[in-house]
């Protein structure tokens, strides 16, 4: 026996010998999570709309938009068509949709109407663009009404949406609800669609993509008469077959390609329609609620059959779609293309010639034909199978043909398809209440502390839907997290759930979870459980930074769709929160500066007072010194005078006696004695000191007069500084933003966990007073 190779030993990571293992794991999770969690709710903050007129600004920066009823959307659509027709009449020109102008977009090779913001997989480019009146010889919006048999898929992977249209095309009431108004002469068509619990209107022009280029676009040609160009147009650019994307089976019918174009417009481009599930498509067209049923988990087939029988009824409550399993190694199974979407257009229980009752289902492939033998069922009751007789063909009004339509038994359908998409429709009897909120999602999944509270006043059936925003409208900006929706229902005050809904990874319609439940009057708590996982998309801020220069026009379009989607009542407006925080910080900084200035002014006043006091004390000291000096000088003068008198008295004592008689005679006659030299000198000094004192007093008075003017200058300087506060603060903010421009990733390159889901709860009920409110967590 050969010796087995010894496994390479794994070198353990270096660990701290000082820290406790619990401290290490706690530090890891602290770093794992974002320090300031939140969600971007505005790609374009309010500051970017400063120069935009208020009436032209998008809804996301005005009043937060509320839920719109169908009638409001329909009225808006009618008004949009009316105004567009009036503009066409005034300019004598057909309508050109400036918001979705595929003609100039195509011929300038910008392809903003064709591709998304970050297009990696969609490379198809149609050959040309022309108006309906140029393409069709006798264009008609419908020929013999709407029909699922009209539908043919083109060069776009939107089978899910076409299958959804196939489910409802026979319902005149539903199709009329979608196709609101048109003016075929002006080339204007108005439609409404259901998006995130609201009906939205849109209008388009009648330019459509064609598969082939115009004659002579690839090479120089000589065609003076135009005969070759006319022949080229007739063979390659005329009728439904010439269209690049979805088309009607009739060569002159136009409703489907125009409806597809309108649906592409509201999503921003045609690429946004690639991939999806049939149930989601029916929701978008009808406002219904879709749920996925695994064919292997059906509890009661009879209940399902009773609902299937309504598929082709004009007033039916349900429509259905199908999807088989997917395999990367197998393209089809018994003719059914895997990973594809199909429509159930009829269900019937019929008795054959042997008196056997058979449950049959009529199914349609949106391709409208087979491809290399794939696309239609090859088993029992398929076209040309032995089960068909002349009588059965007549009973079921069926014709063989390569049209993508076939019949099969209910059991075969359940065996060959993995998922059934069941959509409940709502008429005027139903009332809907809804609320939206922002939910921060922990890395450890669990039931959220924020809950929805439903108040029921009349007993009856309730359809409850927990959904996230439809990310198809802004897919590239969806962010680095995928969210799966789940919830439970409890009577308020109880811990026992009475209903629940869960997301299945087999369900491609991951935007919602729903359940149907019979409720008695009372209050009920709906507690969401949203599970978040990292997706393959980069953070929103990275996409914005990259495409603000790489593809700014497309970013403007998709960013606006993002902002409008997040502009819902109840959803935390992060831009508003950030603006308020900035304003509060500004006010704090301003108040701090004012306080510092006041303190500085107070200190200056104290300093000036101290200086004045010091000066006064110095002046007093000078005066005291002068007085002292003066007294000392006077004392010395007196002493000198006394000594002089003493000396002169001794020397002339005798002379004085002799002259007494003469002195007395002189004094008596009014004559005064002359002052001595010492007396003259003392008087001059005194006079000089008095002059110096007057000079010093004058200087002090002048100084006091100058001080108020300095204070006034200081006040003016402070006022000027106050005016410059805002500019200084703005500069500080800009500097701080520039310095903190890097992502706060950890050492292993992971983004800090920061999952926030915008979630909404809709409740449909025949109780007209039903209501929903959000009860936020106290944390």
XYZ file of C-alpha atoms in Angstrom:
779
model
C 0.000 0.000 0.000
C 1.142 3.502 -0.787
C 1.683 5.810 2.094
C -0.847 8.560 2.493
C 0.506 12.112 2.400
C 0.426 13.807 5.737
C -1.801 16.896 5.870
C -0.021 20.227 5.965
C -0.261 21.624 9.493
C -2.277 24.815 9.818
C -0.395 27.638 11.442
C -2.688 29.238 14.011
C -3.159 32.996 13.897
C -1.253 35.062 16.414
C -3.264 35.779 19.526
C -2.848 38.127 22.398
C -1.688 36.391 25.558
C -3.020 39.207 27.704
C -6.642 39.614 26.551
C -9.529 37.351 27.518
C -11.025 35.346 24.577
C -14.425 36.941 25.222
C -12.848 40.387 24.953
C -11.315 39.399 21.612
C -14.626 38.189 20.169
C -16.451 41.272 21.503
C -13.884 43.547 19.858
C -14.284 41.641 16.582
C -18.057 42.194 16.504
C -17.665 45.826 17.503
C -15.419 46.355 14.521
C -17.634 44.162 12.321
C -20.583 46.575 12.651
C -20.816 50.111 11.346
C -20.239 52.799 13.960
C -22.959 55.076 12.505
C -25.570 52.796 10.849
C -28.115 54.150 8.385
C -29.321 53.980 4.783
C -28.842 56.316 1.857
C -32.341 57.570 1.051
C -31.341 60.397 -1.309
C -28.807 59.979 -4.090
C -29.190 63.699 -4.677
C -29.358 65.687 -1.405
C -31.399 68.883 -1.172
C -28.340 71.054 -1.786
C -28.182 69.820 -5.390
C -31.648 71.282 -6.052
C -30.909 74.798 -4.815
C -31.110 76.213 -8.348
C -34.139 74.143 -9.412
C -37.530 75.855 -9.455
C -39.780 74.408 -6.694
C -42.501 73.330 -9.123
C -39.934 71.488 -11.271
C -38.119 69.739 -8.440
C -38.720 65.975 -8.008
C -41.155 64.772 -5.332
C -38.347 63.419 -3.175
C -37.272 66.910 -2.108
C -40.722 68.344 -1.521
C -43.519 66.919 0.582
C -43.035 63.215 1.178
C -45.286 61.487 -1.303
C -48.308 59.571 -0.008
C -49.954 56.507 -1.536
C -51.821 57.257 -4.760
C -55.075 55.582 -5.667
C -55.692 54.254 -9.145
C -58.193 57.004 -9.921
C -55.663 59.727 -9.093
C -53.069 58.080 -11.352
C -55.613 57.624 -14.132
C -56.698 61.283 -13.910
C -53.066 62.400 -14.065
C -52.475 60.178 -17.086
C -55.482 61.622 -18.912
C -54.287 65.153 -18.160
C -50.764 64.341 -19.362
C -52.129 63.042 -22.672
C -54.435 66.067 -23.081
C -51.605 68.561 -22.520
C -49.277 66.675 -24.859
C -51.903 66.702 -27.628
C -52.389 70.455 -27.148
C -48.632 71.047 -27.500
C -48.537 68.963 -30.671
C -51.392 70.959 -32.185
C -49.742 74.261 -31.306
C -46.378 73.235 -32.828
C -47.850 71.201 -35.710
C -45.582 68.256 -34.881
C -45.974 64.751 -33.528
C -45.194 64.049 -29.906
C -41.558 63.507 -28.913
C -41.054 62.102 -25.423
C -38.123 64.112 -24.053
C -37.870 61.823 -21.006
C -37.466 58.659 -23.089
C -36.393 59.745 -26.566
C -35.161 56.506 -28.084
C -34.594 57.984 -31.551
C -31.849 60.485 -30.641
C -30.590 58.067 -27.965
C -30.088 55.400 -30.606
C -28.522 57.486 -33.374
C -26.111 59.261 -30.993
C -25.054 55.884 -29.552
C -25.687 56.920 -25.957
C -28.143 54.029 -25.389
C -29.487 55.420 -22.100
C -32.974 54.170 -23.021
C -31.611 50.761 -23.902
C -29.097 49.949 -21.159
C -28.805 50.404 -17.399
C -26.256 52.330 -15.387
C -23.826 49.429 -15.190
C -24.471 47.209 -18.194
C -22.394 44.030 -18.196
C -24.513 41.399 -19.965
C -26.841 43.230 -22.378
C -24.989 43.904 -25.620
C -27.788 43.787 -28.182
C -28.234 46.962 -30.230
C -31.305 47.318 -32.496
C -30.758 48.372 -36.096
C -32.964 51.468 -36.308
C -35.778 53.501 -34.769
C -38.963 54.630 -36.528
C -42.504 55.756 -35.760
C -45.528 53.473 -35.844
C -46.902 55.209 -38.945
C -43.616 54.462 -40.786
C -43.374 50.815 -39.675
C -46.950 49.600 -40.178
C -49.022 49.777 -43.358
C -52.308 49.992 -41.436
C -51.462 50.436 -37.751
C -54.149 49.582 -35.187
C -53.756 49.601 -31.430
C -55.819 46.382 -31.155
C -57.177 43.985 -33.732
C -60.194 42.078 -32.361
C -59.297 43.204 -28.836
C -56.508 42.113 -26.525
C -55.503 38.454 -26.483
C -52.778 36.278 -25.035
C -52.366 34.739 -28.461
C -51.135 38.121 -29.709
C -47.892 37.931 -27.706
C -44.493 37.252 -29.265
C -41.190 37.745 -27.434
C -38.317 39.606 -29.095
C -34.599 40.097 -28.350
C -35.170 40.827 -24.664
C -35.181 38.406 -21.730
C -38.551 39.531 -20.368
C -40.517 36.306 -20.754
C -41.714 36.704 -17.147
C -43.458 39.974 -18.002
C -44.890 38.723 -21.298
C -46.215 35.631 -19.520
C -47.868 37.950 -17.002
C -49.492 39.894 -19.843
C -50.608 36.576 -21.292
C -52.368 35.813 -17.999
C -54.508 38.964 -18.113
C -54.748 39.866 -21.819
C -58.182 38.221 -22.117
C -59.510 40.436 -19.292
C -60.864 43.562 -20.979
C -61.399 45.258 -17.623
C -57.767 44.777 -16.582
C -56.271 45.808 -19.924
C -58.488 48.877 -20.121
C -57.315 49.791 -16.636
C -53.682 49.716 -17.803
C -54.081 51.348 -21.229
C -55.694 54.614 -20.162
C -55.642 56.978 -23.152
C -54.040 57.579 -26.550
C -53.967 59.890 -29.548
C -52.673 57.789 -32.432
C -52.503 60.729 -34.833
C -50.135 62.656 -32.540
C -48.359 59.478 -31.488
C -49.178 59.729 -27.744
C -50.014 56.754 -25.497
C -50.793 56.850 -21.769
C -50.514 53.916 -19.331
C -50.538 53.284 -15.568
C -48.588 50.665 -13.600
C -48.501 49.478 -9.992
C -45.284 50.150 -8.094
C -44.589 49.719 -4.357
C -48.242 50.011 -3.365
C -48.964 52.998 -5.637
C -50.295 53.515 -9.137
C -48.008 55.612 -11.347
C -48.888 57.211 -14.737
C -46.656 57.634 -17.772
C -46.911 58.666 -21.438
C -44.719 57.737 -24.404
C -44.318 58.609 -28.080
C -44.703 55.962 -30.806
C -41.059 55.487 -31.837
C -40.074 51.807 -31.710
C -36.858 49.828 -32.143
C -36.456 47.794 -35.348
C -34.169 44.819 -35.823
C -32.668 45.946 -39.137
C -30.718 49.084 -39.983
C -31.913 51.593 -42.557
C -30.908 50.919 -46.133
C -27.397 52.117 -46.925
C -26.254 52.562 -43.327
C -23.579 49.853 -43.530
C -22.126 50.725 -46.922
C -22.348 53.248 -49.726
C -25.126 52.424 -52.201
C -26.335 53.877 -55.480
C -30.117 54.200 -55.442
C -31.190 57.377 -57.230
C -34.771 56.239 -57.699
C -35.115 54.978 -54.125
C -36.451 51.665 -55.397
C -33.917 49.575 -53.498
C -34.605 51.452 -50.260
C -38.345 50.907 -50.660
C -37.832 47.199 -51.275
C -35.515 46.983 -48.241
C -38.123 48.674 -46.037
C -40.887 46.403 -47.303
C -38.927 43.215 -46.693
C -37.078 44.081 -43.491
C -38.647 47.086 -41.763
C -42.404 46.702 -42.169
C -44.934 45.176 -39.800
C -44.687 43.399 -36.451
C -41.991 41.008 -37.682
C -39.615 43.941 -38.127
C -39.652 44.938 -34.430
C -36.625 44.229 -32.266
C -38.492 43.512 -29.064
C -42.028 42.289 -28.201
C -44.584 42.257 -30.999
C -48.126 41.171 -31.762
C -48.910 38.206 -33.970
C -50.934 40.438 -36.293
C -48.699 42.433 -38.654
C -50.548 45.717 -37.965
C -51.332 45.436 -34.214
C -49.342 47.775 -31.938
C -50.582 47.549 -28.328
C -47.927 45.121 -27.033
C -44.717 46.872 -28.241
C -46.057 50.213 -26.997
C -47.027 48.765 -23.605
C -43.573 47.173 -23.343
C -41.933 50.515 -24.154
C -43.961 52.306 -21.445
C -42.996 49.631 -18.900
C -39.334 50.039 -19.891
C -39.616 53.821 -19.514
C -40.867 53.764 -15.915
C -37.933 51.468 -15.070
C -35.413 53.689 -16.866
C -34.442 51.373 -19.755
C -35.203 48.120 -21.556
C -32.376 46.252 -19.821
C -34.173 46.668 -16.476
C -36.868 44.256 -17.737
C -34.484 41.315 -18.108
C -35.253 38.494 -15.661
C -38.130 38.152 -13.220
C -41.100 36.042 -12.238
C -44.542 35.942 -13.751
C -46.240 36.654 -10.418
C -44.354 39.918 -9.993
C -45.334 40.918 -13.516
C -49.030 40.366 -12.798
C -48.722 42.459 -9.629
C -47.164 45.307 -11.621
C -50.013 45.235 -14.144
C -52.977 44.720 -11.817
C -52.094 45.763 -8.273
C -52.875 42.237 -7.128
C -50.951 40.077 -4.640
C -48.936 37.137 -5.904
C -47.836 34.078 -3.967
C -45.734 31.114 -5.024
C -46.988 27.539 -4.605
C -44.592 24.615 -4.919
C -46.290 21.878 -6.937
C -44.840 19.269 -4.573
C -46.433 20.922 -1.524
C -50.064 21.349 -2.561
C -52.333 20.302 0.272
C -55.692 20.132 -1.539
C -55.705 19.837 -5.328
C -59.468 20.371 -5.498
C -59.148 23.816 -3.928
C -56.419 24.718 -6.414
C -58.548 23.414 -9.276
C -61.539 25.551 -8.257
C -59.303 28.614 -8.379
C -57.745 27.583 -11.712
C -61.197 27.430 -13.288
C -61.387 31.244 -12.860
C -58.307 31.821 -15.051
C -60.275 32.811 -18.168
C -63.324 34.326 -16.469
C -63.896 38.056 -16.885
C -64.687 38.461 -13.201
C -62.286 35.833 -11.867
C -60.433 36.530 -8.608
C -57.258 34.707 -9.634
C -54.799 34.461 -12.506
C -51.941 31.976 -12.695
C -48.476 31.618 -14.139
C -46.022 28.729 -14.238
C -42.303 28.140 -14.055
C -40.390 24.853 -14.348
C -37.217 24.114 -12.451
C -33.872 25.330 -13.733
C -30.840 23.264 -14.644
C -27.561 24.603 -16.017
C -27.001 21.302 -17.854
C -30.449 20.648 -19.386
C -32.245 23.091 -21.696
C -35.700 21.481 -21.821
C -37.746 18.652 -20.392
C -40.338 17.026 -22.623
C -40.261 20.153 -24.813
C -40.758 22.562 -21.897
C -37.890 25.048 -21.726
C -36.472 25.134 -18.197
C -35.909 28.390 -16.318
C -38.657 30.005 -18.419
C -42.076 31.561 -17.635
C -45.457 30.421 -18.965
C -49.097 31.536 -18.752
C -52.132 29.508 -17.752
C -54.843 30.867 -20.006
C -57.652 28.376 -19.392
C -58.671 25.435 -17.213
C -61.556 23.111 -18.015
C -62.954 19.762 -16.923
C -64.140 17.852 -19.960
C -65.657 14.418 -20.657
C -63.957 12.441 -23.400
C -65.563 9.949 -25.786
C -65.133 7.191 -23.213
C -67.078 9.231 -20.599
C -63.918 9.876 -18.583
C -63.691 13.255 -16.837
C -60.388 14.917 -17.547
C -58.961 18.083 -15.973
C -57.116 19.956 -18.719
C -55.074 23.150 -18.560
C -54.269 25.400 -21.528
C -50.743 26.854 -21.332
C -48.885 29.375 -23.486
C -45.210 30.096 -24.080
C -44.638 33.878 -24.577
C -42.230 33.081 -27.395
C -45.325 32.497 -29.524
C -43.521 29.707 -31.360
C -41.047 26.903 -30.844
C -37.306 27.167 -31.239
C -35.438 24.123 -32.552
C -38.302 21.931 -31.354
C -38.279 23.427 -27.853
C -40.979 25.571 -26.292
C -44.082 23.329 -26.427
C -45.131 20.245 -24.460
C -44.425 16.923 -26.200
C -46.533 14.618 -23.982
C -50.216 13.648 -23.806
C -52.633 16.245 -25.247
C -49.821 18.060 -27.035
C -50.411 19.077 -30.655
C -50.863 15.964 -32.828
C -50.948 13.504 -29.906
C -53.171 10.422 -29.978
C -55.531 11.872 -27.345
C -56.989 14.334 -29.850
C -60.047 13.454 -31.857
C -62.179 15.591 -34.103
C -64.808 15.871 -31.384
C -62.285 16.942 -28.739
C -60.752 19.534 -31.063
C -64.218 20.957 -31.582
C -65.098 20.921 -27.874
C -61.928 22.737 -26.855
C -61.824 24.980 -29.964
C -58.177 24.025 -30.452
C -56.033 24.162 -33.586
C -52.640 22.623 -34.088
C -49.856 25.017 -34.951
C -46.456 26.398 -34.042
C -47.925 29.093 -31.810
C -46.556 28.216 -28.352
C -49.991 27.043 -27.092
C -50.803 23.540 -25.855
C -53.074 21.551 -23.532
C -51.971 19.149 -20.795
C -53.621 17.390 -17.854
C -53.528 18.922 -14.378
C -51.412 16.017 -13.108
C -48.883 16.419 -15.925
C -48.699 20.137 -15.237
C -47.970 19.539 -11.560
C -45.350 16.953 -12.447
C -43.491 19.029 -15.077
C -43.617 22.463 -13.458
C -42.023 23.358 -10.144
C -43.789 26.615 -9.226
C -47.275 28.028 -9.653
C -47.671 31.790 -9.289
C -51.146 32.570 -8.017
C -52.213 36.218 -8.064
C -55.329 37.402 -6.260
C -57.037 40.383 -7.893
C -58.959 43.093 -6.060
C -62.051 44.959 -7.203
C -63.986 47.899 -5.733
C -65.140 45.834 -2.748
C -61.652 45.777 -1.280
C -59.972 48.457 0.809
C -56.214 48.683 1.188
C -54.251 50.257 4.040
C -50.462 50.517 4.083
C -47.534 51.914 6.041
C -43.794 52.060 5.362
C -40.824 52.280 7.694
C -37.043 51.799 7.875
C -35.774 48.670 9.642
C -32.132 48.306 10.711
C -31.317 44.624 10.230
C -28.990 42.821 12.618
C -26.425 40.346 11.345
C -28.068 37.807 13.654
C -31.530 37.311 12.132
C -34.540 37.590 14.407
C -37.980 39.136 14.787
C -37.803 42.905 14.827
C -38.841 45.084 17.770
C -40.600 47.478 15.378
C -44.024 46.112 14.461
C -47.128 46.914 12.419
C -50.463 47.040 14.219
C -53.646 46.243 12.249
C -57.015 47.399 13.568
C -60.000 45.381 12.281
C -63.593 46.508 12.882
C -65.480 43.982 10.729
C -64.671 40.276 10.503
C -63.562 38.906 7.186
C -60.687 37.786 4.977
C -57.506 39.879 5.048
C -54.612 39.653 2.610
C -51.418 40.813 4.341
C -48.275 41.659 2.366
C -44.860 42.599 3.750
C -42.694 43.975 0.951
C -39.451 45.778 0.293
C -38.962 48.389 -2.417
C -38.982 47.123 -5.997
C -35.257 47.292 -6.753
C -35.815 46.720 -10.480
C -36.270 50.501 -10.787
C -32.750 51.213 -9.479
C -31.034 47.801 -9.559
C -27.428 49.030 -9.774
C -28.049 51.285 -6.757
C -29.691 48.553 -4.665
C -26.661 48.337 -2.376
C -24.587 45.484 -0.939
C -27.439 43.604 0.809
C -30.223 41.238 -0.258
C -33.287 41.101 2.000
C -35.695 38.212 2.516
C -39.110 39.094 3.967
C -40.877 37.029 6.669
C -43.456 37.826 9.355
C -45.813 36.406 11.962
C -49.276 37.632 13.048
C -50.383 37.676 16.700
C -53.438 39.101 18.439
C -52.203 42.160 20.332
C -51.137 41.149 23.826
C -50.745 37.485 22.890
C -47.620 35.387 22.299
C -49.353 32.774 20.120
C -49.014 33.376 16.340
C -52.178 32.829 14.299
C -50.549 33.304 10.880
C -47.190 33.560 9.176
C -45.475 34.102 5.836
C -41.985 33.070 4.775
C -39.699 33.691 1.849
C -38.548 30.715 -0.211
C -35.206 30.647 -1.998
C -36.996 28.850 -4.829
C -39.151 31.938 -5.370
C -37.578 34.434 -7.762
C -40.119 37.035 -6.617
C -38.180 37.946 -3.466
C -39.647 41.405 -2.949
C -42.530 40.333 -0.701
C -44.118 37.687 1.507
C -47.877 37.379 1.970
C -50.613 35.373 3.601
C -54.413 35.239 3.641
C -56.145 34.995 7.001
C -59.660 35.391 8.420
C -59.636 38.062 11.152
C -62.165 38.889 13.850
C -62.603 42.500 15.063
C -59.649 43.581 17.203
C -55.996 44.541 17.033
C -53.260 42.370 15.558
C -49.481 42.698 15.616
C -47.501 41.898 12.480
C -43.890 41.344 13.511
C -41.383 41.339 10.648
C -38.368 39.108 10.396
C -36.083 40.406 7.650
C -32.976 38.384 6.822
C -30.076 40.231 5.213
C -27.199 38.762 3.220
C -24.330 40.365 1.358
C -25.016 40.732 -2.363
C -22.565 41.066 -5.223
C -23.262 44.797 -5.601
C -20.914 47.493 -4.288
C -22.057 50.136 -1.783
C -24.314 52.850 -3.181
C -21.796 55.596 -2.438
C -19.153 53.791 -4.544
C -21.495 53.619 -7.548
C -22.360 57.311 -7.192
C -18.697 58.321 -6.999
C -17.800 56.231 -10.050
C -20.681 57.137 -12.356
C -20.970 60.815 -11.442
C -18.163 61.231 -13.974
C -18.311 57.962 -15.964
C -22.024 58.226 -16.885
C -23.573 61.309 -15.242
C -26.781 61.500 -17.337
C -27.734 57.891 -16.625
C -26.891 58.361 -12.944
C -29.246 61.362 -12.861
C -32.060 59.212 -14.270
C -31.525 56.182 -12.026
C -30.735 58.341 -8.991
C -34.042 60.149 -9.372
C -35.919 56.825 -9.527
C -34.070 55.787 -6.355
C -34.967 59.017 -4.533
C -38.643 58.829 -5.529
C -38.868 55.187 -4.428
C -37.468 56.069 -0.990
C -39.689 59.146 -0.597
C -42.444 57.425 1.361
C -44.274 58.506 4.466
C -42.789 56.674 7.437
C -39.382 56.068 5.839
C -36.638 57.874 7.693
C -35.335 60.672 5.465
C -31.616 60.277 6.122
C -30.764 63.400 4.117
C -33.112 65.464 6.269
C -31.618 63.947 9.427
C -28.102 64.680 8.172
C -29.061 68.265 7.229
C -30.580 68.872 10.669
C -27.508 67.408 12.337
C -25.264 69.663 10.270
C -27.418 72.674 11.161
C -27.320 71.761 14.858
C -23.540 71.397 14.701
C -23.366 74.759 12.941
C -25.459 76.395 15.634
C -23.355 74.766 18.354
C -20.140 75.938 16.704
C -21.572 79.423 16.299
C -22.731 79.527 19.921
C -19.324 78.265 21.022
C -17.573 80.991 19.057
C -19.898 83.641 20.478
C -19.255 82.343 23.970
C -15.516 82.383 23.364
C -15.750 85.932 22.007
C -17.816 87.047 24.990
C -15.271 85.485 27.330
C -12.452 87.146 25.402
C -14.259 90.495 25.549
C -14.782 90.084 29.278
C -11.114 89.233 29.734
C -10.143 92.279 27.643
C -12.362 94.511 29.779
C -10.820 93.101 32.950
C -7.348 93.525 31.495
C -8.096 97.123 30.536
C -9.553 97.806 33.982
C -6.446 96.336 35.583
C -4.246 98.419 33.316
C -6.217 101.539 34.224
C -6.002 100.671 37.906
C -2.291 100.022 37.582
C -1.861 103.330 35.773
C -3.889 105.130 38.434
C -1.889 103.527 41.204
C 1.322 104.414 39.407
C 0.123 108.000 39.062
C -0.778 108.083 42.734
C 2.620 106.712 43.602
C 4.221 109.407 41.463
C 2.184 112.011 43.313
C 3.147 110.537 46.642
C 6.776 110.463 45.617
C 6.526 114.056 44.478
C 4.907 115.114 47.737
C 7.530 113.263 49.702
C 10.300 114.774 47.605
C 8.748 118.178 47.991
C 8.506 117.817 51.752
C 12.098 116.663 51.965
C 13.238 119.596 49.830
C 11.207 122.036 51.921
C 12.687 120.509 55.055
C 16.194 120.890 53.666
C 15.454 124.467 52.619
C 14.231 125.270 56.096
C 17.278 123.715 57.630
C 19.536 125.641 55.278
C 17.651 128.847 56.016
C 17.978 128.298 59.751
C 21.709 127.637 59.462
C 22.146 130.738 57.317
C 20.204 132.844 59.711
C 22.193 131.480 62.610
C 25.506 132.264 60.951
C 24.495 135.716 59.771
C 22.966 136.475 63.189
C 26.183 135.809 65.096
C 28.323 137.758 62.643
C 26.274 140.922 62.594
C 24.856 140.987 66.030
C 26.441 144.252 66.809
C 25.641 145.797 63.461
C 22.051 144.766 63.924
C 21.891 146.616 67.214
C 23.294 149.697 65.637
C 20.882 149.605 62.820
C 17.819 148.898 64.910
C 16.817 152.445 65.037
C 17.240 152.780 61.274
C 15.318 149.502 60.567
C 12.507 150.474 62.765
C 12.368 153.828 61.060
C 12.330 152.121 57.651
C 9.652 149.593 58.593
C 7.461 152.111 60.071
C 7.494 154.050 56.880
C 5.822 151.003 55.078
C 8.856 149.574 53.318
C 9.215 145.787 53.164
C 12.355 143.797 53.281
C 13.555 142.183 49.996
C 13.221 138.302 49.727
C 16.282 136.214 50.207
C 17.964 134.116 47.417
C 16.750 130.856 49.013
C 13.155 132.060 48.969
C 13.378 132.881 45.238
C 14.760 129.440 44.414
C 11.973 127.545 46.321
C 9.251 129.526 44.555
C 10.577 128.616 41.133
C 10.604 124.893 41.985
C 7.013 124.989 43.206
C 5.834 126.673 40.029
C 7.590 124.031 37.895
C 5.941 121.155 39.841
C 2.495 122.652 39.375
C 3.013 122.835 35.599
C 4.091 119.155 35.481
C 0.997 118.107 37.432
C -1.270 119.937 34.972
C 0.497 118.258 32.034
C 0.041 114.749 33.528
C -3.659 115.373 34.217
C -4.169 116.453 30.605
C -2.451 113.294 29.304
C -4.701 111.078 31.475
C -7.826 112.851 30.191
C -6.697 112.352 26.587
C -6.066 108.654 27.291
C -9.565 108.196 28.733
C -11.055 109.818 25.620
C -9.125 107.393 23.356
C -10.235 104.215 25.204
C -13.956 104.306 24.137
C -12.959 104.606 20.492
C -10.859 101.453 20.852
C -13.838 99.608 22.327
C -15.983 100.723 19.395
C -13.394 99.362 16.989
C -13.390 96.081 18.889
C -17.214 95.858 18.637
C -17.014 96.454 14.903
C -14.396 93.734 14.547
C -16.610 91.309 16.472
C -19.587 92.093 14.215
C -17.446 91.443 11.160
C -16.275 88.145 12.609
C -19.911 87.136 13.297
C -20.777 87.761 9.644
C -17.921 85.488 8.556
C -18.899 82.650 10.932
C -21.008 80.725 8.403
C -18.324 80.894 5.739
C -15.659 79.705 8.169
C -17.876 76.814 9.320
C -18.620 75.778 5.733
C -14.905 75.727 4.989
C -14.301 73.633 8.103
C -16.977 71.153 6.994
C -15.486 70.900 3.519
C -12.076 70.236 5.005
C -13.467 67.559 7.320
C -15.331 65.888 4.449
C -12.178 65.759 2.357
C -10.144 64.336 5.178
C -12.668 61.537 5.847
C -13.204 60.345 2.290
C -12.099 56.736 2.694
C -14.328 53.733 3.407
C -14.170 52.430 6.941
C -13.314 48.838 5.939
C -11.706 46.468 8.388
C -8.265 44.931 7.992
C -9.653 42.013 5.957
C -11.421 44.247 3.420
C -14.952 43.683 4.749
C -17.424 46.518 4.750
C -18.791 47.223 8.233
C -22.241 45.645 8.617
C -24.852 48.316 7.887
C -28.031 46.665 6.600
C -31.162 48.831 6.596
C -34.335 47.692 4.805
C -37.209 49.918 3.704
C -40.251 47.745 4.415
C -43.951 48.300 3.865
C -47.044 46.468 5.062
C -50.206 46.426 2.916
C -53.462 44.982 4.160
C -56.375 44.282 1.792
C -59.780 43.757 3.351
C -63.484 44.227 2.696
C -63.561 46.121 5.993
C -63.678 49.751 4.829
C -62.342 50.996 8.172
C -59.298 48.774 8.382
C -56.117 50.610 9.400
C -52.393 50.003 9.858
C -49.893 51.831 12.046
C -46.194 51.429 12.752
C -45.104 51.031 16.367
C -41.406 51.866 16.518
C -38.924 50.276 18.853
C -37.933 52.475 21.791
C -34.247 51.836 21.050
